[in-house]
Amino acid sequence: MTPSAKSILIVEDEPTIAQILLDYLKKAGFAPAHLEDGREALETIRRQPPDLVLLDLMLPGMDGLSLCSQVRSFSNVPIIMVTARVEEIDRLLGLEAGADDYICKPFSPREVVARVTAVLRRMAPAPFLLQPSLVEIDLEGQRISFGGKRLDLTPTEYRVLSLLAARPGRLFSRAQILDLAYPEDEDVSDRIVDSHIKNIRKKLAAILPEADVIHSVYGIGYRFEV
Ligand code: CA
């Protein structure tokens, strides 16, 4: 372990799974620690925040969802939820819980290491934060410019792109994007999100041919990354 090893707090009540995660993360150069109880984890994160939390959904003491939303009231520490329930993903990533990413059980330890690495990299200052002139979101005029070139967006496309671009690296589900793009209409299919994204990509490609900034996550949604 190097002094700069990133600390990962594993909150998991199944000892076998916890041990596998500890072993793999250690081998990958991280400094993992393990807690079984949700309440204890909350206190630890408050007292000594780790670089990332790997959080099981079903826990004694306090479940992962409540724990995640309580942590969000005082910290932006990256949180990856581990869940066997795919139908929970929207809630986990939503404002209610505020997780940064999720991993479905059963998982391969290798996948966990890859995901932890990716989330930590994403949380590092994004290139476009270092050069704010690349993306400009004009909230008042509802306009977005890339590299000084203005995109000609419909109001809905503006809402979709500004949501994604304001949180680079964050994964948004189609349902979340839809809630925002059609706040008053509950009857639209979430597939319409795909066509908005397609149009936005086309417009982006016209002004920035090399930029591939909207990434699809199969079956889930989209994230903005430069
Ligand atoms: Ca569990």
PDB file of C-alpha atoms and ligand atoms in Angstrom:
ATOM      1  CA  MET A   1       0.000   0.000   0.000  1.00  0.00           C
ATOM      2  CA  THR A   2       1.367   3.400  -0.931  1.00  0.00           C
ATOM      3  CA  PRO A   3       0.774   6.468   1.257  1.00  0.00           C
ATOM      4  CA  SER A   4      -1.410   7.937  -1.470  1.00  0.00           C
ATOM      5  CA  ALA A   5      -3.640   4.846  -1.739  1.00  0.00           C
ATOM      6  CA  LYS A   6      -7.285   5.878  -1.947  1.00  0.00           C
ATOM      7  CA  SER A   7      -9.342   4.792   1.037  1.00  0.00           C
ATOM      8  CA  ILE A   8     -12.441   2.765   0.201  1.00  0.00           C
ATOM      9  CA  LEU A   9     -15.047   2.062   2.862  1.00  0.00           C
ATOM     10  CA  ILE A  10     -16.924  -1.176   2.184  1.00  0.00           C
ATOM     11  CA  VAL A  11     -20.270  -1.323   3.959  1.00  0.00           C
ATOM     12  CA  GLU A  12     -21.454  -4.907   3.602  1.00  0.00           C
ATOM     13  CA  ASP A  13     -23.021  -7.331   6.064  1.00  0.00           C
ATOM     14  CA  GLU A  14     -22.080 -10.533   4.254  1.00  0.00           C
ATOM     15  CA  PRO A  15     -18.582 -11.449   5.493  1.00  0.00           C
ATOM     16  CA  THR A  16     -17.680 -13.552   2.448  1.00  0.00           C
ATOM     17  CA  ILE A  17     -18.499 -10.781  -0.015  1.00  0.00           C
ATOM     18  CA  ALA A  18     -16.756  -8.209   2.172  1.00  0.00           C
ATOM     19  CA  GLN A  19     -13.605 -10.331   2.330  1.00  0.00           C
ATOM     20  CA  ILE A  20     -13.484 -10.792  -1.448  1.00  0.00           C
ATOM     21  CA  LEU A  21     -13.873  -7.040  -1.956  1.00  0.00           C
ATOM     22  CA  LEU A  22     -11.203  -6.288   0.636  1.00  0.00           C
ATOM     23  CA  ASP A  23      -8.760  -8.658  -1.054  1.00  0.00           C
ATOM     24  CA  TYR A  24      -9.341  -7.412  -4.582  1.00  0.00           C
ATOM     25  CA  LEU A  25      -9.293  -3.733  -3.722  1.00  0.00           C
ATOM     26  CA  LYS A  26      -6.113  -4.177  -1.703  1.00  0.00           C
ATOM     27  CA  LYS A  27      -4.487  -6.014  -4.607  1.00  0.00           C
ATOM     28  CA  ALA A  28      -5.530  -3.185  -6.913  1.00  0.00           C
ATOM     29  CA  GLY A  29      -3.635  -0.684  -4.742  1.00  0.00           C
ATOM     30  CA  PHE A  30      -6.497   0.768  -2.725  1.00  0.00           C
ATOM     31  CA  ALA A  31      -6.715   1.042   1.064  1.00  0.00           C
ATOM     32  CA  PRO A  32     -10.038  -0.655   1.843  1.00  0.00           C
ATOM     33  CA  ALA A  33     -11.760  -0.840   5.224  1.00  0.00           C
ATOM     34  CA  HIS A  34     -14.899  -2.750   6.106  1.00  0.00           C
ATOM     35  CA  LEU A  35     -17.959  -2.120   8.287  1.00  0.00           C
ATOM     36  CA  GLU A  36     -21.085  -4.252   8.598  1.00  0.00           C
ATOM     37  CA  ASP A  37     -23.500  -1.873  10.189  1.00  0.00           C
ATOM     38  CA  GLY A  38     -25.203   1.107   8.516  1.00  0.00           C
ATOM     39  CA  ARG A  39     -25.257   3.328  11.599  1.00  0.00           C
ATOM     40  CA  GLU A  40     -21.624   2.677  12.372  1.00  0.00           C
ATOM     41  CA  ALA A  41     -20.789   3.484   8.759  1.00  0.00           C
ATOM     42  CA  LEU A  42     -22.620   6.823   8.964  1.00  0.00           C
ATOM     43  CA  GLU A  43     -20.612   7.819  12.044  1.00  0.00           C
ATOM     44  CA  THR A  44     -17.344   6.749  10.420  1.00  0.00           C
ATOM     45  CA  ILE A  45     -18.043   8.677   7.223  1.00  0.00           C
ATOM     46  CA  ARG A  46     -18.885  11.752   9.280  1.00  0.00           C
ATOM     47  CA  ARG A  47     -15.774  11.452  11.438  1.00  0.00           C
ATOM     48  CA  GLN A  48     -13.273  10.381   8.846  1.00  0.00           C
ATOM     49  CA  PRO A  49     -14.615  10.491   5.285  1.00  0.00           C
ATOM     50  CA  PRO A  50     -13.041   7.903   2.960  1.00  0.00           C
ATOM     51  CA  ASP A  51     -12.257   8.639  -0.694  1.00  0.00           C
ATOM     52  CA  LEU A  52     -15.138   6.402  -1.799  1.00  0.00           C
ATOM     53  CA  VAL A  53     -17.919   4.327  -0.241  1.00  0.00           C
ATOM     54  CA  LEU A  54     -19.013   0.955  -1.593  1.00  0.00           C
ATOM     55  CA  LEU A  55     -22.438   0.576  -0.092  1.00  0.00           C
ATOM     56  CA  ASP A  56     -24.626  -2.507   0.086  1.00  0.00           C
ATOM     57  CA  LEU A  57     -28.353  -1.770  -0.136  1.00  0.00           C
ATOM     58  CA  MET A  58     -29.592  -4.305   2.418  1.00  0.00           C
ATOM     59  CA  LEU A  59     -27.870  -3.697   5.747  1.00  0.00           C
ATOM     60  CA  PRO A  60     -28.588  -4.099   9.435  1.00  0.00           C
ATOM     61  CA  GLY A  61     -28.899  -0.928  11.503  1.00  0.00           C
ATOM     62  CA  MET A  62     -29.738   1.356   8.615  1.00  0.00           C
ATOM     63  CA  ASP A  63     -30.399   0.383   4.996  1.00  0.00           C
ATOM     64  CA  GLY A  64     -28.156   1.601   2.211  1.00  0.00           C
ATOM     65  CA  LEU A  65     -30.718   3.994   0.756  1.00  0.00           C
ATOM     66  CA  SER A  66     -31.256   5.926   4.024  1.00  0.00           C
ATOM     67  CA  LEU A  67     -27.551   5.850   4.726  1.00  0.00           C
ATOM     68  CA  CYS A  68     -26.768   7.258   1.298  1.00  0.00           C
ATOM     69  CA  SER A  69     -29.257  10.112   1.587  1.00  0.00           C
ATOM     70  CA  GLN A  70     -28.057  10.958   5.120  1.00  0.00           C
ATOM     71  CA  VAL A  71     -24.447  11.046   3.932  1.00  0.00           C
ATOM     72  CA  ARG A  72     -25.535  13.389   1.136  1.00  0.00           C
ATOM     73  CA  SER A  73     -26.789  15.884   3.721  1.00  0.00           C
ATOM     74  CA  PHE A  74     -23.199  16.568   4.781  1.00  0.00           C
ATOM     75  CA  SER A  75     -20.828  15.065   2.208  1.00  0.00           C
ATOM     76  CA  ASN A  76     -20.201  14.649  -1.506  1.00  0.00           C
ATOM     77  CA  VAL A  77     -18.039  11.562  -1.029  1.00  0.00           C
ATOM     78  CA  PRO A  78     -18.452   9.294  -4.075  1.00  0.00           C
ATOM     79  CA  ILE A  79     -20.872   6.451  -3.307  1.00  0.00           C
ATOM     80  CA  ILE A  80     -21.306   3.281  -5.350  1.00  0.00           C
ATOM     81  CA  MET A  81     -24.398   1.311  -4.371  1.00  0.00           C
ATOM     82  CA  VAL A  82     -24.329  -2.466  -4.532  1.00  0.00           C
ATOM     83  CA  THR A  83     -27.747  -3.967  -5.109  1.00  0.00           C
ATOM     84  CA  ALA A  84     -29.454  -7.131  -6.244  1.00  0.00           C
ATOM     85  CA  ARG A  85     -32.553  -5.135  -7.156  1.00  0.00           C
ATOM     86  CA  VAL A  86     -32.339  -3.656 -10.623  1.00  0.00           C
ATOM     87  CA  GLU A  87     -35.701  -1.921 -10.146  1.00  0.00           C
ATOM     88  CA  GLU A  88     -34.147   0.237  -7.411  1.00  0.00           C
ATOM     89  CA  ILE A  89     -31.569   1.828  -9.679  1.00  0.00           C
ATOM     90  CA  ASP A  90     -33.609   4.920 -10.500  1.00  0.00           C
ATOM     91  CA  ARG A  91     -34.150   5.677  -6.842  1.00  0.00           C
ATOM     92  CA  LEU A  92     -30.519   5.044  -5.984  1.00  0.00           C
ATOM     93  CA  LEU A  93     -29.209   7.432  -8.583  1.00  0.00           C
ATOM     94  CA  GLY A  94     -32.017   9.925  -8.025  1.00  0.00           C
ATOM     95  CA  LEU A  95     -32.075  12.957  -5.831  1.00  0.00           C
ATOM     96  CA  GLU A  96     -33.639  10.895  -3.066  1.00  0.00           C
ATOM     97  CA  ALA A  97     -30.481   8.865  -2.451  1.00  0.00           C
ATOM     98  CA  GLY A  98     -27.836  10.609  -4.542  1.00  0.00           C
ATOM     99  CA  ALA A  99     -25.537   7.679  -5.288  1.00  0.00           C
ATOM    100  CA  ASP A 100     -22.920   8.225  -7.993  1.00  0.00           C
ATOM    101  CA  ASP A 101     -23.051   4.788  -9.551  1.00  0.00           C
ATOM    102  CA  TYR A 102     -24.264   1.292  -8.836  1.00  0.00           C
ATOM    103  CA  ILE A 103     -23.139  -2.303  -9.212  1.00  0.00           C
ATOM    104  CA  CYS A 104     -25.602  -5.176  -9.553  1.00  0.00           C
ATOM    105  CA  LYS A 105     -25.259  -8.357  -7.519  1.00  0.00           C
ATOM    106  CA  PRO A 106     -23.956 -10.840  -8.405  1.00  0.00           C
ATOM    107  CA  PHE A 107     -20.836  -8.986  -9.574  1.00  0.00           C
ATOM    108  CA  SER A 108     -17.322  -9.960 -10.438  1.00  0.00           C
ATOM    109  CA  PRO A 109     -14.671  -8.433  -8.133  1.00  0.00           C
ATOM    110  CA  ARG A 110     -12.838  -7.286 -11.240  1.00  0.00           C
ATOM    111  CA  GLU A 111     -15.898  -5.262 -12.275  1.00  0.00           C
ATOM    112  CA  VAL A 112     -15.976  -3.652  -8.829  1.00  0.00           C
ATOM    113  CA  VAL A 113     -12.337  -2.603  -9.075  1.00  0.00           C
ATOM    114  CA  ALA A 114     -12.965  -1.161 -12.548  1.00  0.00           C
ATOM    115  CA  ARG A 115     -16.004   0.763 -11.349  1.00  0.00           C
ATOM    116  CA  VAL A 116     -14.242   2.141  -8.282  1.00  0.00           C
ATOM    117  CA  THR A 117     -11.352   3.299 -10.460  1.00  0.00           C
ATOM    118  CA  ALA A 118     -13.737   4.917 -12.950  1.00  0.00           C
ATOM    119  CA  VAL A 119     -15.761   6.773 -10.319  1.00  0.00           C
ATOM    120  CA  LEU A 120     -12.624   8.069  -8.596  1.00  0.00           C
ATOM    121  CA  ARG A 121     -11.278   9.265 -11.934  1.00  0.00           C
ATOM    122  CA  ARG A 122     -14.560  10.990 -12.675  1.00  0.00           C
ATOM    123  CA  MET A 123     -14.506  12.738  -9.314  1.00  0.00           C
ATOM    124  CA  ALA A 124     -11.074  14.134 -10.000  1.00  0.00           C
ATOM    125  CA  PRO A 125     -11.385  17.647 -11.429  1.00  0.00           C
ATOM    126  CA  ALA A 126     -12.837  17.210 -14.891  1.00  0.00           C
ATOM    127  CA  PRO A 127     -10.861  18.671 -17.791  1.00  0.00           C
ATOM    128  CA  PHE A 128     -13.676  21.033 -18.592  1.00  0.00           C
ATOM    129  CA  LEU A 129     -13.728  22.426 -15.083  1.00  0.00           C
ATOM    130  CA  LEU A 130     -10.127  23.386 -15.682  1.00  0.00           C
ATOM    131  CA  GLN A 131     -11.071  25.073 -18.922  1.00  0.00           C
ATOM    132  CA  PRO A 132     -14.534  26.437 -18.261  1.00  0.00           C
ATOM    133  CA  SER A 133     -14.636  28.089 -21.657  1.00  0.00           C
ATOM    134  CA  LEU A 134     -15.292  24.745 -23.379  1.00  0.00           C
ATOM    135  CA  VAL A 135     -18.870  24.462 -22.158  1.00  0.00           C
ATOM    136  CA  GLU A 136     -20.908  27.505 -21.283  1.00  0.00           C
ATOM    137  CA  ILE A 137     -24.414  27.184 -19.977  1.00  0.00           C
ATOM    138  CA  ASP A 138     -26.326  30.441 -20.050  1.00  0.00           C
ATOM    139  CA  LEU A 139     -29.214  29.768 -17.658  1.00  0.00           C
ATOM    140  CA  GLU A 140     -30.979  33.031 -18.269  1.00  0.00           C
ATOM    141  CA  GLY A 141     -30.914  32.885 -22.040  1.00  0.00           C
ATOM    142  CA  GLN A 142     -31.269  29.064 -22.042  1.00  0.00           C
ATOM    143  CA  ARG A 143     -28.322  28.693 -24.364  1.00  0.00           C
ATOM    144  CA  ILE A 144     -25.376  26.323 -24.381  1.00  0.00           C
ATOM    145  CA  SER A 145     -22.095  26.947 -26.149  1.00  0.00           C
ATOM    146  CA  PHE A 146     -19.201  24.606 -26.747  1.00  0.00           C
ATOM    147  CA  GLY A 147     -15.823  26.119 -27.368  1.00  0.00           C
ATOM    148  CA  GLY A 148     -17.505  29.446 -28.034  1.00  0.00           C
ATOM    149  CA  LYS A 149     -19.883  28.005 -30.657  1.00  0.00           C
ATOM    150  CA  ARG A 150     -23.528  28.244 -29.793  1.00  0.00           C
ATOM    151  CA  LEU A 151     -25.762  25.199 -30.127  1.00  0.00           C
ATOM    152  CA  ASP A 152     -29.137  25.746 -31.711  1.00  0.00           C
ATOM    153  CA  LEU A 153     -31.289  23.742 -29.291  1.00  0.00           C
ATOM    154  CA  THR A 154     -35.009  23.383 -28.754  1.00  0.00           C
ATOM    155  CA  PRO A 155     -36.154  24.203 -25.189  1.00  0.00           C
ATOM    156  CA  THR A 156     -36.449  20.476 -24.407  1.00  0.00           C
ATOM    157  CA  GLU A 157     -32.991  19.720 -25.801  1.00  0.00           C
ATOM    158  CA  TYR A 158     -31.645  22.596 -23.743  1.00  0.00           C
ATOM    159  CA  ARG A 159     -33.149  21.130 -20.569  1.00  0.00           C
ATOM    160  CA  VAL A 160     -31.750  17.665 -21.314  1.00  0.00           C
ATOM    161  CA  LEU A 161     -28.252  18.835 -22.199  1.00  0.00           C
ATOM    162  CA  SER A 162     -27.966  21.319 -19.353  1.00  0.00           C
ATOM    163  CA  LEU A 163     -28.964  18.603 -16.876  1.00  0.00           C
ATOM    164  CA  LEU A 164     -26.247  16.262 -18.168  1.00  0.00           C
ATOM    165  CA  ALA A 165     -23.549  18.881 -18.671  1.00  0.00           C
ATOM    166  CA  ALA A 166     -24.025  20.436 -15.233  1.00  0.00           C
ATOM    167  CA  ARG A 167     -22.988  17.130 -13.607  1.00  0.00           C
ATOM    168  CA  PRO A 168     -20.213  15.700 -15.768  1.00  0.00           C
ATOM    169  CA  GLY A 169     -19.616  12.028 -15.124  1.00  0.00           C
ATOM    170  CA  ARG A 170     -22.909  11.516 -13.342  1.00  0.00           C
ATOM    171  CA  LEU A 171     -25.172   8.810 -14.793  1.00  0.00           C
ATOM    172  CA  PHE A 172     -28.767   9.888 -15.381  1.00  0.00           C
ATOM    173  CA  SER A 173     -31.480   7.333 -16.069  1.00  0.00           C
ATOM    174  CA  ARG A 174     -34.000   7.913 -18.849  1.00  0.00           C
ATOM    175  CA  ALA A 175     -36.712   8.369 -16.221  1.00  0.00           C
ATOM    176  CA  GLN A 176     -34.738  11.139 -14.532  1.00  0.00           C
ATOM    177  CA  ILE A 177     -34.086  12.910 -17.803  1.00  0.00           C
ATOM    178  CA  LEU A 178     -37.736  12.545 -18.724  1.00  0.00           C
ATOM    179  CA  ASP A 179     -38.937  14.010 -15.405  1.00  0.00           C
ATOM    180  CA  LEU A 180     -36.942  17.074 -16.186  1.00  0.00           C
ATOM    181  CA  ALA A 181     -37.636  17.367 -19.883  1.00  0.00           C
ATOM    182  CA  TYR A 182     -41.399  16.895 -19.529  1.00  0.00           C
ATOM    183  CA  PRO A 183     -42.233  18.099 -16.038  1.00  0.00           C
ATOM    184  CA  GLU A 184     -45.978  18.355 -16.711  1.00  0.00           C
ATOM    185  CA  ASP A 185     -46.521  15.376 -18.948  1.00  0.00           C
ATOM    186  CA  GLU A 186     -46.548  11.932 -17.416  1.00  0.00           C
ATOM    187  CA  ASP A 187     -47.656  10.025 -20.480  1.00  0.00           C
ATOM    188  CA  VAL A 188     -44.569  10.271 -22.676  1.00  0.00           C
ATOM    189  CA  SER A 189     -42.458   7.177 -23.254  1.00  0.00           C
ATOM    190  CA  ASP A 190     -38.921   7.276 -21.966  1.00  0.00           C
ATOM    191  CA  ARG A 191     -37.743   6.266 -25.427  1.00  0.00           C
ATOM    192  CA  ILE A 192     -38.328   9.866 -26.443  1.00  0.00           C
ATOM    193  CA  VAL A 193     -35.223  10.654 -24.416  1.00  0.00           C
ATOM    194  CA  ASP A 194     -33.214   8.624 -26.931  1.00  0.00           C
ATOM    195  CA  SER A 195     -34.461  10.747 -29.801  1.00  0.00           C
ATOM    196  CA  HIS A 196     -33.644  13.976 -27.970  1.00  0.00           C
ATOM    197  CA  ILE A 197     -30.159  12.674 -27.285  1.00  0.00           C
ATOM    198  CA  LYS A 198     -29.791  11.675 -30.924  1.00  0.00           C
ATOM    199  CA  ASN A 199     -30.706  15.199 -32.035  1.00  0.00           C
ATOM    200  CA  ILE A 200     -28.406  16.821 -29.492  1.00  0.00           C
ATOM    201  CA  ARG A 201     -25.530  14.581 -30.625  1.00  0.00           C
ATOM    202  CA  LYS A 202     -26.161  15.578 -34.226  1.00  0.00           C
ATOM    203  CA  LYS A 203     -26.048  19.268 -33.327  1.00  0.00           C
ATOM    204  CA  LEU A 204     -22.915  18.765 -31.233  1.00  0.00           C
ATOM    205  CA  ALA A 205     -21.228  16.877 -34.046  1.00  0.00           C
ATOM    206  CA  ALA A 206     -21.935  19.779 -36.396  1.00  0.00           C
ATOM    207  CA  ILE A 207     -19.931  22.216 -34.280  1.00  0.00           C
ATOM    208  CA  LEU A 208     -17.455  19.836 -32.627  1.00  0.00           C
ATOM    209  CA  PRO A 209     -16.883  16.881 -34.951  1.00  0.00           C
ATOM    210  CA  GLU A 210     -14.329  15.187 -32.694  1.00  0.00           C
ATOM    211  CA  ALA A 211     -16.172  15.569 -29.412  1.00  0.00           C
ATOM    212  CA  ASP A 212     -18.043  12.539 -28.123  1.00  0.00           C
ATOM    213  CA  VAL A 213     -19.394  13.949 -24.908  1.00  0.00           C
ATOM    214  CA  ILE A 214     -22.702  12.141 -24.367  1.00  0.00           C
ATOM    215  CA  HIS A 215     -22.131   8.507 -23.453  1.00  0.00           C
ATOM    216  CA  SER A 216     -24.870   5.869 -23.449  1.00  0.00           C
ATOM    217  CA  VAL A 217     -25.015   3.350 -20.641  1.00  0.00           C
ATOM    218  CA  TYR A 218     -26.803   0.346 -22.038  1.00  0.00           C
ATOM    219  CA  GLY A 219     -30.279  -0.177 -20.633  1.00  0.00           C
ATOM    220  CA  ILE A 220     -29.987   2.683 -18.155  1.00  0.00           C
ATOM    221  CA  GLY A 221     -29.387   6.144 -19.515  1.00  0.00           C
ATOM    222  CA  TYR A 222     -26.730   8.703 -20.307  1.00  0.00           C
ATOM    223  CA  ARG A 223     -23.774  10.526 -18.879  1.00  0.00           C
ATOM    224  CA  PHE A 224     -21.901  13.587 -20.049  1.00  0.00           C
ATOM    225  CA  GLU A 225     -18.136  13.292 -20.086  1.00  0.00           C
ATOM    226  CA  VAL A 226     -15.441  15.246 -21.873  1.00  0.00           C
TER     227      VAL A 226
HETATM  228 CA    CA B   1     -26.610  -7.147   2.571  1.00  0.00          CA
END
